[in-house]
Amino acid sequence: MGIEDNNMRNGRGLSDQWADSMVVRPRTTERSITVHKKLVLGFAISILTLIVVTAIAVLLSVRFEECAGESSSRGGNGSNAKFNGSRDGNGNHKDEEAQPWRHLRLPTSLRPRHYDLRLSVYMDNFTFSGEVNIEFECVNSTKFIVLHTDRLEVEKVAVYSDNKKPGVMRIHRQFHYPGNQVYVIALHRELKPMRTYKVNITFDAQIESELLGFFRSSYMLQGERRYMAVTQFSPTHARKAFPCFDEPIYKATFRVSLRHDASYLSLSNMPVEASISDDDGWVTNHFSRTPRMSTYYLAWAVCNFTYREVTTDSGVVIRLYARPNAIQSGAGDYALHITKRLLQFYEDYFKVKYSLPKLDLLAVPKHPYAAMENWGLSVFVEQKILLDPEVSSFSYQMELTMVVVHEICHQWFGDLVTPVWWEDVWLKEGFAHFFEYVGTDFLFPKWNMEKQRFLTDVLHEVMLLDGLASSHPISQEVYDATDIDRVFDWIAYKKGAALIRMLANVMGQQVFQRGLNVSHLSVSFFLSLSLKEGKDINIKEVMDCWTLQMGYPVVTISKNYSLDHSVTITQEHFVYDREARFRDPDLFNRSLQWQIPLTLALGNSTYKSSEVILWISNKTETHKVGRMDDDMWLLGNINQTGYFRVNYDLHNWRLLIGQTARSRDILAIYHTPSGLINVPLQIICYLPQEREFLPWHAASRSLYQLDKLLDRTEDYSLFSDFVLKQVASKYHKMGWPLALTEGSIIQASYQTEELQREVIMLACSFGNKHCHRQAVSLISDWISSNKNRIPPNVRDIVYCTGVSLMDEDVWEFIWMKFHSTTAISEKKVLLEALTCSDNGFLLNRLLNLSLSSDLVPDQDVIDVMIHVGRNPHGRHLAWRYFREKWDILNSRYGEALFMTSKLISGVTEFLNTETELNELKEFTQISGGGAGPALARAVEIVEANVRWHSLYERQIFQWLRKSPNG
C-alpha cells in the first residue's frame, strides 16, 4: 500500500501517468455562512476531546522532528541524497556495483519486463514449488543480478541472453544475502545495456501460517476443518512467494499458472485463460497476462469457495468468493451490489474505465489487514465484506461499506497509478480514505458522511495525534526496511484525507477536477497547478508546507477595534504541551510556517456574511474584511475544511459564546485559552436540547475518552451522574428501537437510528437503571425462548450490558452462541461482549481462549485484548497478560508492525498510575525491537495520563460538585 510520488522532490518520479480525466462535484463560489446548529455543538464538544488530550499531551515533552524549511532541502545533500541517489541510474552506479546487495534499494542496472510464474501448490502438507522466468532489460552494464527472496529454497538458476546470439550465460557464483532479503547471481561476463535477458529460477517454500507472503488459513464447514491459501504481498512480501524485483517502481507484466488438487479452485488477478486436467486428479489453471503492475499487487488464492456474480453495464464481471455457507445465505450479496454501483461511480467520477475484464472479491477467515486492493483480486477479511441483514447493526453495515468503497477506489488510485517508493503513503491512502466518505455518500446520500462523520472520525482524531510533540511529517523518509511498515499509520491515512479535503475545497471543484484529469497529467503536475484566488497560488508549494513538516498551525484572529475595520492574523505551530517551549526551547525556535487558506465570515444576531478566503503565508498579517461593528463576531475556518485550529481575541470569544447561548449552537472551538478545563463540561450541558446526531456523536466520543481517565477514581460517580443527567431526558424521549420483522436495514432512518443508538449507549454505559433493566430483560427473553428478538442496531450494547450485570451463566451462554453462530457480524459482536464482564477470572479465561483458538481471527485476538483493557475491571489484567504473552504475540504478529502497534497502543492507552508507568518503562527496556517506536510512544502517552491526573482530576471533580447541572 504505497502512494504516488512527486518527481519535483528528491529526484523521485512517477512510474506511470493517469489515463483519463476525473470529475468532481461542482462547487459554489459563495455560500451564505451560518453558525450551523448541527456542527456547532459537535465542534465545540470536540473541545472536550481537545481538553482530555490536552490534558494528556500538556504533559508530553518530546523533541520535534525537522521543520519544513530543513525538510525541503532533503535530496540535495546529506544522507538522503546519498540514500536515494541510486534511483537515477547514473551518479552512484559505480559505487553500488561494488557490492550492490548491501544496499536497501535494488541496483538500477536492471529493469524487469515480464514474469512467467508457474507454481504447484500442495495443500496436504502446506508447501509449494515454483519456477519463474523473468525477462529483464539491462540499463547499465553489470555482472550482478540482484533479486529479492525471503524464505525460499532456491534449487536451480540459469541466465539466458535473449539477443541475436541466445545462449546460457556462465554463473560465477550465487548466494543469498539475508540482511536485505536478496539473492545474488554473479556472472562471468557483463550484461550489456539496451539488451534483454532472462533468468530462470526453480524454488521451494512453505505455505506459511504467518499472515504474510503466501499463507494458509482455515475455517469450519459442517463440522469439518477446511483450509485455503492466499497471498498478501504489500508492502514487501512478494519475495516470500517468488524471486522478484520487489520494489513498487519495478512494474512488469505477469503470467501466472497454478497447479493444485482438482478439489480446489484457484484465482489470480486475471481470468483463467486455459485449464488443463491431469490424470492424477490435479488441474493447472493458466491465467491471462496482466497489465504492467508492481509485484505487491500480484495475488492468487487456492480454496474450496463458491461465488456469486454480477456484470456491470460495461461488461466487467464481478464475483464474490466466500465459504459455501456464506454464499448460500446471501451474506456476500450486499458487498456485491455496492461494488457494481461503485465501479460505475468511479468510472464516471475519474473518467477512466476500469482496466481489467473482471474483479473478484475474496472473503478470507484471516488476514493481517481489513482488506487488500490487489488489482482484479481484492482480498477482505470476512468481517469487512460479509453481512447478514437479519443480525447486522447499522454501524457494522457502515463500516463494511466504507472498507469496500476504500478498496474499490484503489483500483484507480493505487493499482492503476503506483508509487516508486514508500515515503508518501499519504497520497494514495489519503485519497482512498477521503473517498470512503465521498463514495459512501454516493451510495447513501442520507448518511451525509463527508459533512458529518468525516469531522468526528477523521479530522478531530488525527488532529489529536498530530498535535503531539511525538508526531512526524506526513511524508516520511525510509532509511531502513523496517521503516516501510511504519509509514502506514493514521497520520498517513487520516491526515492525508484531511489535506486532500482541504485542497478540494480551496481549489474549487472545477480546478480540483482538472487536477484529476489524467488524460495527460500526472499527480506531480496535479500538485503543481496554480490557483487564482486573489493572487497566484502554487499548489505544490502549498502542499509542501503541509506534507514536509509535522503538525499544523493554530491561527489567532484578533479584531482591531478601530475605524479601519482590520484584523490581525497570526500563525504558530500548535502543540498541546504548552510547557514544552520551556523544557525544550529549540522546539519553538525552528521556522515552522504554513500557507493557510483561511475562510472567514462575520455576523451578529441579525446578519451573516458570505465566506471569503484569505491566504495567510506569514507569521503575522493584517487584513481588512469589511465593516465590523462592536457587536459583530468573526468565525474562521468555516465547516472545518482547513487542517488547522482557530483562536480569537477575548471579545470575539464572548460574542461567539453569546451566539451559542441564543441559538443553542456550539461553535467550532479549536483552541481554548488556558485555564478553561471545565468549559467542555459546561458545553455538554447544552446536549439535552440537541436534536441532531452529530453533536451527540462528538460528545459521546469525548465523554468516553474522559471516562477512561476517571473510571478507576474514588469520585467517579460524580462524573457518571453528571453524564446521566445530561442524557436522561433524551433517552426517555427516544426510547428503544423495535425489532425488525423483515431482515432489512432501512437507510432512510439513518440519522434517527444512529442518534437513538448513541443515546442508549451513553445511558447504559454510565449506569441508567432503566437502560440496564431493558438490556437484562432482552437477554433473559433470548435465553428463555432461544429466540433473539434484540434489535440488531443495539445488540452490542445489550450483550455488553447483560454480561457486565448478570451472572456467569450469561457469559457462558454468549460464549456458546459465539461458537454456534455462522453470521460473521454476530460473531464479532458476541466476542466483544464477553470482554464486558467484571469477573477477572472470566476475562483471563477469555484472553487465553482467544489466543489459543483457531476460531478467533488474529484481528479479533487483538481486539479482545484491547477491549479487556478498556474495561476498568480488566485494564491491569490485560496489561499483565500482554507482558506475559509478549513473546508469543511478537512472534505471531512481529512482521506486521501495523498489528503490533495497534495492540500496544490499545492495551496501554488508558494506563494512568505510577505503578503502570514504571512497569511499561521496564517492559520497554527489555523488549523493543521492531515494536520499539510504538512502545516509546506508549510511554509518552502513559506519562501524560499520570500527569493529567495530578493536574486536572481534582479540578474537574470540584467543578462537578458545584455545578447546578451535576
Coordinates of N, CA, C and O in Angstrom, one line a residue, residues 715-851:
D715 N -14.0 9.2 43.1 CA -15.1 10.0 42.9 C -15.8 9.9 41.6 O -16.5 10.8 41.1
Y716 N -15.5 8.8 41.0 CA -16.0 8.5 39.6 C -17.5 8.8 39.5 O -18.0 9.3 38.5
S717 N -18.3 8.4 40.5 CA -19.7 8.5 40.4 C -20.2 10.0 40.2 O -21.2 10.2 39.6
L718 N -19.4 11.0 40.6 CA -19.7 12.3 40.3 C -19.8 12.6 38.8 O -20.7 13.3 38.3
F719 N -18.8 12.0 38.1 CA -18.7 12.2 36.7 C -19.9 11.4 36.0 O -20.6 12.0 35.1
S720 N -20.0 10.2 36.4 CA -21.1 9.3 35.7 C -22.5 9.9 36.0 O -23.3 9.9 35.1
D721 N -22.7 10.4 37.2 CA -24.0 11.0 37.5 C -24.3 12.3 36.6 O -25.4 12.5 36.2
F722 N -23.2 13.1 36.5 CA -23.3 14.3 35.6 C -23.7 13.9 34.2 O -24.6 14.5 33.6
V723 N -23.0 12.9 33.6 CA -23.3 12.5 32.3 C -24.8 11.9 32.2 O -25.5 12.3 31.3
L724 N -25.2 11.1 33.1 CA -26.5 10.6 33.1 C -27.6 11.7 33.2 O -28.6 11.6 32.5
K725 N -27.3 12.7 33.9 CA -28.3 13.8 34.0 C -28.5 14.5 32.6 O -29.6 14.9 32.3
Q726 N -27.4 14.6 31.9 CA -27.5 15.3 30.6 C -28.2 14.4 29.5 O -28.8 14.8 28.6
V727 N -28.1 13.1 29.8 CA -28.6 12.1 28.8 C -30.1 11.7 29.1 O -30.8 11.4 28.2
A728 N -30.5 11.8 30.3 CA -31.8 11.3 30.8 C -33.0 11.7 29.9 O -33.8 10.8 29.5
S729 N -33.2 13.0 29.7 CA -34.4 13.4 29.0 C -34.4 12.9 27.6 O -35.5 12.5 27.1
K730 N -33.3 13.0 26.9 CA -33.2 12.5 25.5 C -33.4 11.0 25.5 O -34.1 10.4 24.6
Y731 N -32.9 10.2 26.4 CA -33.1 8.8 26.5 C -34.6 8.4 26.6 O -35.1 7.6 25.9
H732 N -35.2 9.0 27.5 CA -36.6 8.7 27.8 C -37.5 9.2 26.6 O -38.5 8.5 26.3
K733 N -37.1 10.2 25.9 CA -37.9 10.7 24.8 C -37.8 9.8 23.6 O -38.7 9.5 22.9
M734 N -36.6 9.3 23.3 CA -36.3 8.5 22.1 C -36.7 7.0 22.3 O -37.1 6.3 21.4
G735 N -36.6 6.5 23.5 CA -36.9 5.1 23.8 C -36.0 4.1 23.1 O -34.9 4.4 22.7
W736 N -36.5 2.9 22.9 CA -35.7 1.8 22.3 C -36.3 1.4 20.9 O -37.5 1.6 20.7
P737 N -35.5 0.9 20.0 CA -36.0 0.5 18.7 C -36.8 -0.7 18.8 O -36.6 -1.6 19.7
L738 N -37.7 -0.9 17.9 CA -38.5 -2.2 17.8 C -37.7 -3.2 17.0 O -37.0 -2.8 16.0
A739 N -37.9 -4.4 17.3 CA -37.3 -5.5 16.5 C -37.8 -5.5 15.1 O -39.0 -5.3 14.9
L740 N -37.0 -5.7 14.1 CA -37.4 -5.7 12.7 C -38.1 -7.1 12.4 O -37.5 -8.1 12.7
T741 N -39.2 -7.0 11.8 CA -39.9 -8.2 11.4 C -39.3 -8.7 10.1 O -39.3 -9.9 9.8
E742 N -38.9 -7.9 9.2 CA -38.2 -8.2 8.0 C -36.7 -8.0 8.2 O -36.4 -7.0 8.7
G743 N -35.9 -8.9 7.8 CA -34.5 -8.8 8.0 C -33.9 -7.8 7.1 O -33.1 -8.1 6.2
S744 N -34.2 -6.5 7.2 CA -33.7 -5.5 6.3 C -33.2 -4.3 7.1 O -33.5 -4.1 8.2
I745 N -32.3 -3.5 6.4 CA -31.7 -2.3 7.0 C -32.3 -1.1 6.3 O -32.4 -1.1 5.1
I746 N -32.8 -0.2 7.1 CA -33.6 0.9 6.5 C -32.7 2.2 6.5 O -32.4 2.8 7.5
Q747 N -32.2 2.5 5.3 CA -31.2 3.6 5.2 C -31.9 5.0 5.5 O -31.3 5.9 6.0
A748 N -33.2 5.1 5.1 CA -33.9 6.4 5.2 C -33.9 6.9 6.7 O -33.9 8.1 6.9
S749 N -33.8 6.0 7.7 CA -33.9 6.4 9.1 C -32.5 6.5 9.7 O -32.5 6.4 10.9
Y750 N -31.5 6.7 8.9 CA -30.2 6.6 9.5 C -30.0 7.6 10.6 O -29.5 7.2 11.7
Q751 N -30.3 8.9 10.4 CA -30.0 9.9 11.5 C -30.7 9.5 12.8 O -30.2 9.6 13.9
T752 N -32.0 9.1 12.7 CA -32.8 8.8 13.9 C -32.3 7.6 14.5 O -32.1 7.5 15.8
E753 N -32.0 6.5 13.8 CA -31.5 5.3 14.3 C -30.1 5.5 15.0 O -29.9 4.9 16.1
E754 N -29.3 6.2 14.4 CA -27.9 6.4 15.0 C -28.0 7.3 16.2 O -27.2 7.1 17.1
L755 N -28.8 8.3 16.2 CA -29.0 9.2 17.4 C -29.5 8.3 18.5 O -29.1 8.4 19.7
Q756 N -30.6 7.5 18.2 CA -31.1 6.7 19.3 C -30.1 5.7 19.8 O -30.0 5.5 21.1
R757 N -29.3 5.1 19.0 CA -28.3 4.2 19.4 C -27.2 4.9 20.3 O -26.8 4.4 21.3
E758 N -26.8 6.1 19.9 CA -25.8 6.9 20.6 C -26.3 7.2 22.0 O -25.6 7.1 23.0
V759 N -27.6 7.6 22.1 CA -28.1 7.9 23.4 C -28.3 6.7 24.3 O -28.0 6.7 25.5
I760 N -28.7 5.6 23.7 CA -28.9 4.3 24.5 C -27.5 3.8 25.0 O -27.3 3.4 26.1
M761 N -26.5 4.0 24.2 CA -25.2 3.6 24.6 C -24.6 4.4 25.7 O -24.1 3.9 26.7
L762 N -24.8 5.7 25.7 CA -24.4 6.6 26.8 C -25.2 6.2 28.1 O -24.6 6.1 29.1
A763 N -26.5 6.0 27.9 CA -27.3 5.7 29.1 C -26.9 4.4 29.8 O -26.7 4.3 31.0
C764 N -26.7 3.3 29.0 CA -26.3 2.0 29.5 C -24.9 2.1 30.1 O -24.6 1.5 31.1
S765 N -24.0 2.7 29.3 CA -22.6 2.7 29.7 C -22.4 3.4 31.1 O -21.5 3.1 31.8
F766 N -23.1 4.5 31.3 CA -22.9 5.3 32.5 C -23.9 4.9 33.6 O -23.9 5.6 34.7
G767 N -24.7 3.9 33.4 CA -25.5 3.3 34.5 C -26.9 3.7 34.7 O -27.5 3.6 35.8
N768 N -27.6 4.1 33.6 CA -29.0 4.4 33.7 C -29.8 3.2 34.0 O -29.7 2.1 33.4
K769 N -30.6 3.2 35.1 CA -31.2 2.0 35.6 C -32.2 1.4 34.7 O -32.4 0.2 34.5
H770 N -33.0 2.3 34.0 CA -34.0 1.8 33.1 C -33.3 1.1 31.9 O -33.8 0.1 31.4
C771 N -32.2 1.7 31.4 CA -31.4 1.1 30.3 C -30.9 -0.3 30.8 O -31.0 -1.3 30.0
H772 N -30.4 -0.4 32.0 CA -29.9 -1.7 32.5 C -31.0 -2.7 32.6 O -30.9 -3.9 32.1
R773 N -32.2 -2.3 33.1 CA -33.3 -3.2 33.2 C -33.8 -3.7 31.8 O -34.1 -4.9 31.6
Q774 N -33.8 -2.8 30.8 CA -34.2 -3.2 29.5 C -33.2 -4.2 28.9 O -33.7 -5.2 28.2
A775 N -31.9 -3.9 29.0 CA -30.9 -4.9 28.5 C -31.1 -6.2 29.1 O -31.0 -7.3 28.5
V776 N -31.2 -6.3 30.5 CA -31.3 -7.6 31.2 C -32.6 -8.3 30.7 O -32.6 -9.5 30.5
S777 N -33.7 -7.6 30.5 CA -34.9 -8.2 30.1 C -34.8 -8.8 28.7 O -35.2 -9.9 28.5
L778 N -34.1 -8.1 27.8 CA -33.9 -8.6 26.4 C -33.0 -9.9 26.4 O -33.3 -10.8 25.7
I779 N -32.0 -9.9 27.2 CA -31.1 -11.0 27.3 C -31.8 -12.2 27.9 O -31.8 -13.4 27.4
S780 N -32.6 -12.0 29.0 CA -33.4 -13.0 29.6 C -34.4 -13.7 28.7 O -34.6 -14.9 28.7
D781 N -35.0 -12.8 27.9 CA -36.0 -13.3 26.9 C -35.3 -14.2 25.9 O -35.8 -15.3 25.5
W782 N -34.1 -13.8 25.5 CA -33.4 -14.6 24.5 C -33.0 -16.0 25.1 O -33.2 -17.0 24.4
I783 N -32.5 -16.0 26.3 CA -32.1 -17.2 27.0 C -33.3 -18.2 27.2 O -33.3 -19.4 26.9
S784 N -34.4 -17.6 27.6 CA -35.6 -18.5 27.9 C -36.3 -19.0 26.7 O -36.8 -20.1 26.7
S785 N -36.4 -18.2 25.6 CA -37.1 -18.6 24.4 C -36.2 -19.1 23.3 O -36.7 -19.7 22.4
N786 N -34.9 -18.9 23.5 CA -33.9 -19.3 22.4 C -34.2 -18.6 21.1 O -33.9 -19.1 20.1
K787 N -34.9 -17.4 21.2 CA -35.2 -16.6 20.0 C -34.6 -15.2 20.3 O -35.0 -14.6 21.3
N788 N -33.7 -14.8 19.5 CA -33.1 -13.5 19.7 C -33.9 -12.4 19.0 O -33.9 -12.2 17.8
R789 N -34.7 -11.7 19.9 CA -35.5 -10.6 19.4 C -34.9 -9.2 19.6 O -35.5 -8.2 19.4
I790 N -33.6 -9.2 20.0 CA -32.9 -8.0 20.2 C -32.7 -7.2 18.9 O -32.1 -7.8 18.0
P791 N -33.1 -6.0 18.8 CA -32.9 -5.2 17.5 C -31.4 -5.2 17.2 O -30.5 -4.9 18.0
P792 N -31.0 -5.5 15.9 CA -29.6 -5.6 15.5 C -28.8 -4.3 15.8 O -27.6 -4.4 16.2
N793 N -29.4 -3.2 15.8 CA -28.7 -1.9 15.9 C -28.2 -1.7 17.3 O -27.4 -0.8 17.5
V794 N -28.8 -2.4 18.3 CA -28.3 -2.2 19.7 C -27.9 -3.5 20.3 O -27.7 -3.6 21.6
R795 N -27.6 -4.5 19.5 CA -27.2 -5.8 20.1 C -25.9 -5.7 20.9 O -25.8 -6.3 21.9
D796 N -25.0 -5.0 20.3 CA -23.7 -4.9 21.0 C -23.9 -4.2 22.4 O -23.2 -4.7 23.4
I797 N -24.7 -3.2 22.5 CA -25.0 -2.6 23.8 C -25.6 -3.5 24.7 O -25.3 -3.6 25.9
V798 N -26.7 -4.2 24.3 CA -27.4 -5.1 25.1 C -26.5 -6.3 25.6 O -26.5 -6.6 26.8
Y799 N -25.8 -6.9 24.7 CA -24.9 -8.0 25.1 C -23.9 -7.6 26.1 O -23.7 -8.3 27.1
C800 N -23.3 -6.4 25.9 CA -22.2 -6.0 26.8 C -22.8 -5.7 28.2 O -22.3 -6.0 29.2
T801 N -24.0 -5.0 28.2 CA -24.6 -4.6 29.4 C -25.0 -5.9 30.2 O -24.9 -6.0 31.4
G802 N -25.6 -6.8 29.5 CA -26.1 -8.1 30.1 C -24.9 -8.8 30.7 O -25.0 -9.3 31.9
V803 N -23.8 -9.0 30.0 CA -22.6 -9.7 30.5 C -22.1 -9.0 31.8 O -21.6 -9.7 32.7
S804 N -22.1 -7.7 31.8 CA -21.5 -6.9 32.9 C -22.4 -7.0 34.2 O -21.9 -6.9 35.3
L805 N -23.7 -7.2 34.0 CA -24.6 -7.1 35.1 C -25.1 -8.5 35.6 O -25.4 -8.7 36.8
M806 N -25.1 -9.5 34.7 CA -25.7 -10.8 35.1 C -24.6 -11.8 35.5 O -23.4 -11.5 35.4
D807 N -25.1 -13.0 35.7 CA -24.1 -14.0 36.3 C -23.3 -14.7 35.3 O -23.4 -14.4 34.1
E808 N -22.5 -15.6 35.8 CA -21.5 -16.3 34.9 C -22.3 -17.1 33.8 O -21.7 -17.4 32.7
D809 N -23.5 -17.6 34.1 CA -24.2 -18.4 33.1 C -24.5 -17.6 31.9 O -24.5 -18.2 30.8
V810 N -24.7 -16.3 32.0 CA -24.9 -15.5 30.8 C -23.6 -15.4 30.0 O -23.7 -15.4 28.7
W811 N -22.5 -15.3 30.7 CA -21.2 -15.3 29.9 C -21.1 -16.6 29.2 O -20.7 -16.6 28.0
E812 N -21.4 -17.7 29.8 CA -21.2 -19.0 29.1 C -22.2 -19.1 28.0 O -21.9 -19.7 26.9
F813 N -23.4 -18.5 28.1 CA -24.4 -18.5 27.0 C -23.9 -17.7 25.8 O -24.0 -18.2 24.7
I814 N -23.3 -16.6 26.1 CA -22.8 -15.8 25.0 C -21.6 -16.5 24.3 O -21.5 -16.5 23.1
W815 N -20.8 -17.1 25.1 CA -19.6 -17.9 24.6 C -20.1 -19.0 23.7 O -19.6 -19.3 22.6
M816 N -21.2 -19.7 24.1 CA -21.8 -20.8 23.3 C -22.3 -20.3 22.0 O -22.1 -20.9 20.9
K817 N -23.0 -19.1 22.1 CA -23.6 -18.5 20.9 C -22.5 -18.1 19.9 O -22.6 -18.2 18.7
F818 N -21.4 -17.6 20.5 CA -20.2 -17.2 19.6 C -19.8 -18.4 18.8 O -19.5 -18.3 17.6
H819 N -19.7 -19.6 19.3 CA -19.2 -20.8 18.6 C -20.3 -21.3 17.6 O -19.9 -21.9 16.6
S820 N -21.5 -21.2 18.0 CA -22.6 -21.8 17.1 C -23.0 -20.9 16.0 O -23.5 -21.5 15.0
T821 N -23.0 -19.6 16.1 CA -23.5 -18.8 15.0 C -22.6 -18.8 13.8 O -21.3 -19.0 13.9
T822 N -23.2 -18.7 12.6 CA -22.4 -18.7 11.4 C -22.3 -17.3 10.8 O -21.6 -17.1 9.8
A823 N -23.1 -16.4 11.4 CA -23.1 -15.0 10.9 C -21.8 -14.3 11.4 O -21.6 -14.1 12.6
I824 N -21.0 -13.8 10.5 CA -19.7 -13.2 10.8 C -19.9 -12.0 11.7 O -19.2 -11.8 12.7
S825 N -20.8 -11.1 11.3 CA -21.0 -9.9 12.1 C -21.5 -10.2 13.5 O -21.1 -9.5 14.5
E826 N -22.3 -11.2 13.7 CA -22.8 -11.6 15.0 C -21.6 -12.2 15.9 O -21.5 -11.9 17.1
K827 N -20.7 -12.9 15.2 CA -19.6 -13.5 16.0 C -18.8 -12.3 16.6 O -18.3 -12.4 17.7
K828 N -18.5 -11.3 15.8 CA -17.7 -10.2 16.3 C -18.3 -9.5 17.5 O -17.7 -9.2 18.5
V829 N -19.6 -9.3 17.4 CA -20.4 -8.6 18.5 C -20.4 -9.5 19.8 O -20.2 -9.0 20.9
L830 N -20.6 -10.8 19.6 CA -20.6 -11.7 20.7 C -19.3 -11.8 21.4 O -19.2 -11.7 22.6
L831 N -18.2 -11.8 20.6 CA -16.9 -11.9 21.2 C -16.5 -10.7 22.0 O -16.0 -10.8 23.1
E832 N -16.8 -9.5 21.4 CA -16.5 -8.3 22.2 C -17.4 -8.1 23.4 O -16.9 -7.6 24.4
A833 N -18.6 -8.7 23.4 CA -19.5 -8.6 24.6 C -18.8 -9.4 25.8 O -19.0 -9.0 26.9
L834 N -18.1 -10.4 25.5 CA -17.5 -11.2 26.5 C -16.5 -10.4 27.3 O -16.1 -10.8 28.4
T835 N -15.9 -9.4 26.7 CA -14.9 -8.6 27.4 C -15.5 -7.6 28.4 O -14.8 -6.9 29.1
C836 N -16.8 -7.5 28.5 CA -17.5 -6.6 29.3 C -17.7 -7.1 30.8 O -18.2 -6.3 31.6
S837 N -17.3 -8.3 31.0 CA -17.6 -8.9 32.4 C -16.7 -8.2 33.4 O -15.6 -7.7 33.1
D838 N -17.2 -8.1 34.6 CA -16.4 -7.5 35.7 C -15.8 -8.6 36.5 O -15.2 -8.4 37.6
N839 N -15.8 -9.9 36.0 CA -15.2 -11.0 36.7 C -13.8 -11.3 36.1 O -13.7 -11.7 34.9
G840 N -12.8 -11.1 36.9 CA -11.4 -11.2 36.4 C -11.1 -12.6 35.9 O -10.4 -12.8 35.0
F841 N -11.7 -13.6 36.6 CA -11.4 -15.0 36.2 C -11.9 -15.2 34.7 O -11.3 -15.8 33.9
L842 N -13.1 -14.7 34.5 CA -13.7 -14.9 33.1 C -12.9 -14.1 32.1 O -12.7 -14.6 30.9
L843 N -12.5 -12.9 32.4 CA -11.7 -12.1 31.5 C -10.4 -12.8 31.2 O -9.9 -12.9 30.0
N844 N -9.7 -13.4 32.2 CA -8.5 -14.1 32.0 C -8.7 -15.3 31.1 O -7.9 -15.6 30.2
R845 N -9.8 -16.0 31.4 CA -10.1 -17.2 30.6 C -10.4 -16.8 29.1 O -9.9 -17.5 28.2
L846 N -11.0 -15.7 28.9 CA -11.3 -15.2 27.5 C -10.0 -14.9 26.8 O -9.8 -15.2 25.6
L847 N -9.1 -14.2 27.5 CA -7.8 -13.9 26.9 C -7.1 -15.2 26.4 O -6.5 -15.3 25.3
N848 N -7.0 -16.2 27.3 CA -6.4 -17.4 27.0 C -7.1 -18.2 25.8 O -6.4 -18.7 24.9
L849 N -8.4 -18.2 25.9 CA -9.2 -18.9 24.8 C -9.0 -18.2 23.5 O -8.8 -18.9 22.4
S850 N -9.0 -16.9 23.4 CA -8.9 -16.2 22.2 C -7.5 -16.4 21.5 O -7.4 -16.5 20.3
L851 N -6.5 -16.4 22.4 CA -5.1 -16.5 21.8 C -4.9 -17.9 21.3 O -4.1 -18.1 20.4

